[in-house]
XYZ file of C-alpha atoms in Angstrom:
395
model
C 89.202 104.545 123.542
C 86.823 105.461 126.371
C 83.318 106.842 125.494
C 84.043 110.123 127.118
C 87.478 110.437 125.534
C 85.256 109.447 121.973
C 83.733 112.589 122.797
C 86.374 115.069 123.204
C 88.059 113.914 120.379
C 84.538 114.688 118.216
C 85.037 117.952 119.178
C 88.083 118.736 118.344
C 87.333 117.421 114.840
C 84.104 119.320 114.884
C 86.712 122.225 115.616
C 88.626 121.938 112.392
C 85.232 121.189 110.533
C 83.529 124.636 112.020
C 87.273 126.352 110.961
C 86.856 124.908 107.809
C 83.553 125.769 107.015
C 83.984 129.755 107.903
C 87.292 129.593 105.941
C 86.384 127.571 102.714
C 89.194 125.178 103.854
C 88.932 120.870 103.490
C 86.027 119.046 103.787
C 84.845 117.147 107.101
C 85.689 113.797 104.623
C 89.365 114.919 104.570
C 89.984 116.478 107.821
C 88.478 113.173 109.226
C 91.134 111.112 107.045
C 93.607 113.328 107.834
C 93.154 113.062 111.167
C 92.900 109.439 111.948
C 95.915 108.772 109.680
C 98.367 110.856 112.599
C 96.305 109.040 115.399
C 96.871 104.714 114.813
C 95.910 104.470 118.090
C 92.507 104.569 117.696
C 91.361 101.692 116.470
C 88.539 100.632 113.593
C 85.655 100.478 116.662
C 86.225 103.977 118.016
C 87.130 105.877 113.994
C 83.420 104.310 113.478
C 82.347 105.773 117.061
C 84.052 108.921 116.414
C 82.536 109.604 112.654
C 79.416 109.189 113.767
C 79.461 111.322 116.502
C 81.039 114.426 114.449
C 78.387 113.562 111.274
C 75.165 113.350 113.983
C 76.270 116.290 115.865
C 76.609 118.188 112.256
C 73.319 116.918 110.821
C 71.724 118.786 114.410
C 73.149 122.135 113.767
C 71.422 124.379 111.399
C 73.329 127.770 111.498
C 76.983 127.519 111.837
C 78.451 126.404 115.785
C 80.333 128.933 117.901
C 82.566 125.619 118.718
C 82.584 122.023 118.126
C 81.446 122.379 121.790
C 78.283 123.664 121.322
C 77.655 121.853 118.261
C 77.557 117.840 120.796
C 75.991 119.883 123.293
C 73.243 120.204 120.612
C 73.293 116.821 120.216
C 73.420 115.844 123.511
C 70.345 117.718 124.267
C 68.709 115.015 122.776
C 70.528 111.727 123.393
C 70.715 112.011 127.638
C 73.310 109.052 127.842
C 75.956 111.478 125.401
C 74.807 114.424 127.937
C 76.609 112.467 130.669
C 79.494 111.442 129.174
C 80.341 115.612 129.880
C 81.994 114.762 133.617
C 84.890 115.884 133.749
C 87.252 112.960 133.591
C 90.592 112.251 132.251
C 90.543 112.484 128.002
C 87.206 113.663 128.379
C 84.810 116.835 127.905
C 84.575 119.228 130.682
C 81.229 119.276 133.039
C 78.431 120.906 131.378
C 78.471 124.752 132.831
C 75.425 126.344 133.727
C 74.599 128.673 130.671
C 77.219 127.685 127.909
C 76.836 127.701 125.168
C 74.896 124.948 122.904
C 73.959 125.210 119.016
C 70.589 125.835 117.827
C 69.487 123.254 116.089
C 67.620 123.519 112.434
C 67.894 122.296 109.199
C 70.179 124.948 107.282
C 71.080 128.490 107.778
C 67.838 130.931 107.841
C 68.215 132.463 104.615
C 68.326 128.998 102.797
C 65.650 127.709 104.802
C 63.270 130.698 103.470
C 65.122 129.432 99.750
C 63.580 125.972 100.500
C 60.384 127.493 101.589
C 60.250 129.355 97.996
C 61.152 126.247 96.203
C 58.152 123.948 97.521
C 59.388 121.973 100.261
C 57.804 121.461 103.472
C 59.440 120.738 106.858
C 59.854 116.868 106.229
C 61.307 117.329 102.273
C 64.155 119.497 104.408
C 64.541 117.479 106.943
C 65.215 114.007 104.979
C 68.009 116.331 103.207
C 70.169 115.375 105.866
C 68.878 111.716 106.508
C 72.149 109.101 105.819
C 72.530 108.499 102.159
C 72.549 105.056 101.022
C 75.317 102.751 98.865
C 74.144 102.649 95.608
C 75.879 100.853 92.908
C 75.812 101.082 88.576
C 76.211 98.218 86.687
C 78.323 98.443 84.176
C 75.658 96.837 81.619
C 79.230 96.634 79.140
C 80.598 94.062 81.360
C 78.396 93.024 83.599
C 74.390 92.174 84.667
C 72.333 93.039 87.343
C 72.122 89.883 88.373
C 75.441 89.091 88.473
C 76.986 91.899 90.602
C 74.152 91.291 93.433
C 75.453 87.652 93.526
C 78.319 89.259 94.839
C 77.051 90.979 97.532
C 74.936 90.475 101.350
C 71.822 92.291 101.260
C 71.592 93.486 97.698
C 68.534 95.208 96.502
C 67.303 95.876 92.903
C 65.778 99.471 92.526
C 62.311 99.348 90.040
C 62.673 102.578 89.247
C 66.961 102.224 88.186
C 67.108 98.842 86.316
C 71.175 98.918 86.682
C 71.162 100.551 90.273
C 71.186 97.944 93.346
C 71.214 99.299 97.353
C 73.791 97.943 99.738
C 74.337 97.589 102.927
C 76.428 101.161 104.412
C 79.853 100.386 104.618
C 79.984 97.240 102.524
C 82.910 97.179 101.153
C 82.478 97.338 97.347
C 85.816 99.036 96.198
C 87.995 95.691 97.246
C 86.579 93.293 95.504
C 87.776 92.059 92.340
C 84.551 92.879 90.225
C 84.728 96.663 90.792
C 88.815 96.698 89.642
C 87.257 94.754 86.597
C 84.984 97.359 86.157
C 81.522 95.762 86.520
C 80.182 98.256 88.190
C 80.768 101.990 89.415
C 79.110 103.693 93.225
C 77.057 106.205 92.068
C 73.604 107.539 93.416
C 70.484 105.733 92.238
C 69.169 109.166 90.842
C 72.282 110.513 89.294
C 71.981 107.194 87.667
C 68.093 107.737 86.310
C 69.008 111.327 85.368
C 71.886 110.499 83.331
C 69.234 107.363 81.916
C 66.398 110.280 81.329
C 69.096 112.548 78.742
C 68.242 109.285 76.269
C 71.604 109.048 75.226
C 71.521 106.149 72.494
C 74.468 104.071 70.076
C 75.582 105.990 67.533
C 74.927 109.348 68.726
C 77.358 111.879 69.305
C 77.415 113.718 73.078
C 78.845 116.250 74.920
C 79.393 116.088 78.557
C 80.232 119.976 79.010
C 80.886 119.617 82.961
C 81.688 115.920 82.973
C 84.130 115.844 86.392
C 85.708 112.803 87.235
C 83.018 110.762 84.736
C 80.953 109.238 86.082
C 78.007 110.110 84.597
C 80.071 109.986 81.444
C 80.551 105.897 81.430
C 76.433 106.054 82.230
C 75.865 107.487 79.032
C 78.720 105.196 77.771
C 76.794 102.383 79.077
C 73.925 103.800 77.343
C 74.715 104.368 74.328
C 75.964 100.238 73.951
C 79.864 101.624 73.690
C 78.905 103.302 69.977
C 79.225 106.455 69.132
C 81.315 109.310 69.934
C 81.203 111.805 74.063
C 83.327 114.713 74.245
C 83.784 114.983 78.143
C 84.648 118.505 78.897
C 85.502 120.105 82.333
C 87.378 123.045 83.994
C 89.085 121.028 86.554
C 91.897 119.500 85.759
C 92.298 117.107 88.454
C 89.089 115.194 87.939
C 88.933 115.625 84.471
C 92.020 113.599 84.691
C 90.572 110.604 86.361
C 88.173 110.113 84.098
C 90.080 108.235 81.087
C 91.323 105.324 84.053
C 88.199 104.870 85.089
C 86.268 105.024 81.272
C 89.496 101.872 80.582
C 88.689 100.169 83.704
C 84.852 100.510 82.458
C 85.621 99.354 78.992
C 85.219 102.588 77.672
C 85.994 103.391 74.115
C 83.745 105.960 72.555
C 84.962 108.537 75.290
C 87.781 111.658 74.551
C 88.430 114.524 77.109
C 88.771 118.425 76.577
C 90.090 121.077 79.158
C 88.282 124.130 79.057
C 89.391 127.746 80.504
C 85.849 129.162 82.451
C 84.539 132.019 80.490
C 86.152 130.773 77.269
C 84.337 127.318 76.572
C 82.732 128.566 73.362
C 86.399 129.069 71.579
C 87.579 125.981 72.237
C 84.387 123.737 71.478
C 84.210 125.802 68.235
C 84.495 123.318 66.054
C 81.780 121.480 67.710
C 79.034 124.046 67.040
C 75.825 122.577 66.113
C 77.822 118.824 65.736
C 76.025 117.361 68.987
C 72.815 115.346 69.203
C 72.963 115.756 72.871
C 74.716 117.809 75.320
C 74.470 117.445 78.887
C 74.992 120.051 82.055
C 75.403 118.566 84.471
C 76.199 122.083 86.044
C 78.275 123.263 89.127
C 75.669 124.027 91.116
C 75.487 124.736 95.460
C 74.916 120.921 96.046
C 71.902 121.440 98.159
C 70.741 117.497 97.065
C 73.368 116.126 98.292
C 73.924 117.124 102.384
C 72.716 113.795 102.698
C 76.782 112.645 102.095
C 78.846 115.913 103.351
C 75.897 118.110 105.822
C 78.677 120.404 106.134
C 78.189 122.196 102.550
C 75.244 124.071 104.125
C 77.609 126.227 106.643
C 79.620 126.919 103.771
C 76.917 128.325 100.996
C 76.210 132.025 101.357
C 73.579 133.975 98.902
C 76.389 135.281 96.794
C 78.164 131.921 96.553
C 74.446 130.818 95.070
C 73.613 133.840 92.482
C 77.749 132.838 91.131
C 76.253 129.375 90.560
C 73.126 130.344 89.215
C 75.251 132.976 86.859
C 77.385 130.075 85.609
C 74.232 127.482 85.146
C 72.749 130.325 82.697
C 76.294 130.644 81.099
C 76.655 127.145 80.690
C 73.364 126.623 78.839
C 74.162 129.211 76.619
C 76.874 127.613 75.552
C 75.484 124.635 75.261
C 72.559 125.743 72.759
C 75.462 126.506 70.263
C 76.513 123.327 70.527
C 72.890 121.033 69.464
C 72.595 120.748 66.116
C 68.523 121.177 64.908
C 66.537 118.421 66.198
C 68.941 117.729 68.878
C 69.005 118.020 72.672
C 70.220 119.825 75.464
C 69.325 118.153 79.178
C 70.359 120.511 82.305
C 71.001 118.784 85.277
C 72.127 120.070 88.936
C 72.201 118.416 92.758
C 69.874 120.944 93.814
C 66.729 121.516 95.189
C 66.291 125.606 95.006
C 63.860 126.902 91.511
C 66.799 129.812 91.386
C 69.133 126.630 89.675
C 66.696 124.160 88.659
C 62.638 125.084 87.538
C 63.939 129.170 87.183
C 67.153 128.027 84.456
C 65.424 126.124 82.162
C 62.894 129.231 81.817
C 64.945 131.742 81.961
C 66.394 129.809 78.677
C 62.863 128.995 76.977
C 62.231 133.017 77.197
C 65.814 133.782 75.957
C 66.595 131.042 73.337
C 63.875 130.603 70.281
C 63.227 127.704 68.776
C 63.814 125.842 71.645
C 60.956 123.707 73.658
C 60.572 122.284 76.770
C 59.836 118.542 77.245
C 58.625 116.571 79.742
C 59.916 113.664 80.786
C 58.256 109.943 81.189
C 60.112 109.088 84.520
C 59.840 105.694 87.225
C 60.654 108.479 89.679
C 60.137 112.564 90.900
C 57.332 115.125 90.544
C 57.178 117.606 88.135
C 58.544 121.293 88.828
C 57.916 123.551 86.478
C 59.591 121.999 82.866
C 61.266 119.440 84.283
C 61.509 116.814 87.137
C 62.865 117.305 90.442
C 63.725 113.609 92.967
C 63.991 114.694 96.382
C 65.630 111.857 99.258
C 62.022 112.027 100.877
C 59.787 111.129 98.143
C 62.229 109.258 96.439
C 65.258 107.956 98.380
C 67.539 109.050 96.546
C 69.851 112.807 96.609
C 68.093 116.097 95.539
C 68.055 116.561 91.399
C 66.477 118.589 89.291
C 66.713 117.502 85.100
C 65.047 119.016 82.561
C 65.263 118.550 78.463
C 65.136 120.855 75.612
C 65.096 120.155 71.957
C 66.395 122.400 69.351
C 63.289 122.673 66.641
C 64.411 121.295 63.248
């Protein structure tokens, strides 16, 4: 493909991504995967170039663009060589006309930028939310050591704040290795690893992972417990939860069981677990503002009403979780969000509404205090954005 043809293909893909963002359709990575699967003529080099153009344009536009071409023209404003490819050549984009729409550049929709400012994030912190994310692994201590896994990959870097974490060069094909198949490691952001470790899971505990999803944090908790004790992994999403047990088997984890929950009826399903848990982890559904490095178009999908629904769901789940913790046990609230409404504000509400509970300060090698918890950011910590807080039920 010619460079101009790559630009036009990126514009066509952006049109689909924009439409999906407006209509709650497929995520950008799914759209790109389907597109390339139907166009085998695009070689690996072409696919990489087109993918880079699409995501660079998405990152450039704060508000939802009117079109893929408008988004690409915004990117071209910062890359003169790209503007030259709007030459009207065969398979390439038409020449740039005077006065045609160009998407506004920015970090996020205006209402979200205001919410970030109110949550104590400056412009540099917000801009870093759209950087490219690194590739991090969590070494599974049940099967391997960081030294052994690091020796398998060129350029592997140990991270001081997450002892089981390795950072690899982008696009390292980790899932094709024998070590991955045998469960020696999982792909997991170092920040996710750290907040899992801060939960304080230990051998012999009874742990409930209330929003387990596909099990990334469940497996990290099991490794911290040396596969001794009991973990109940719950979720309302059947397809995601169904992936957990095969992953656990691959990782050598045998202490986990799963429970599918019905939304708004979680307490009923968990009645037998009331006051039984040493630790309950609530990795709550959230806006995902801390993960924009991986899916930057997500900021076009979020609305104030949707954020309010997330906040309500988080409050509900924390209240459910509180009933499961034994006296002296702990509840850990985690969100991959940097908005106070989902982090520090939730903890403040919980402590005010739940007598006999207190937040404890987390001593961590990364992150900074925010309210009664700890916040990780891409700029300060080189991780995804997270908020984590630990609450203890008094005896």
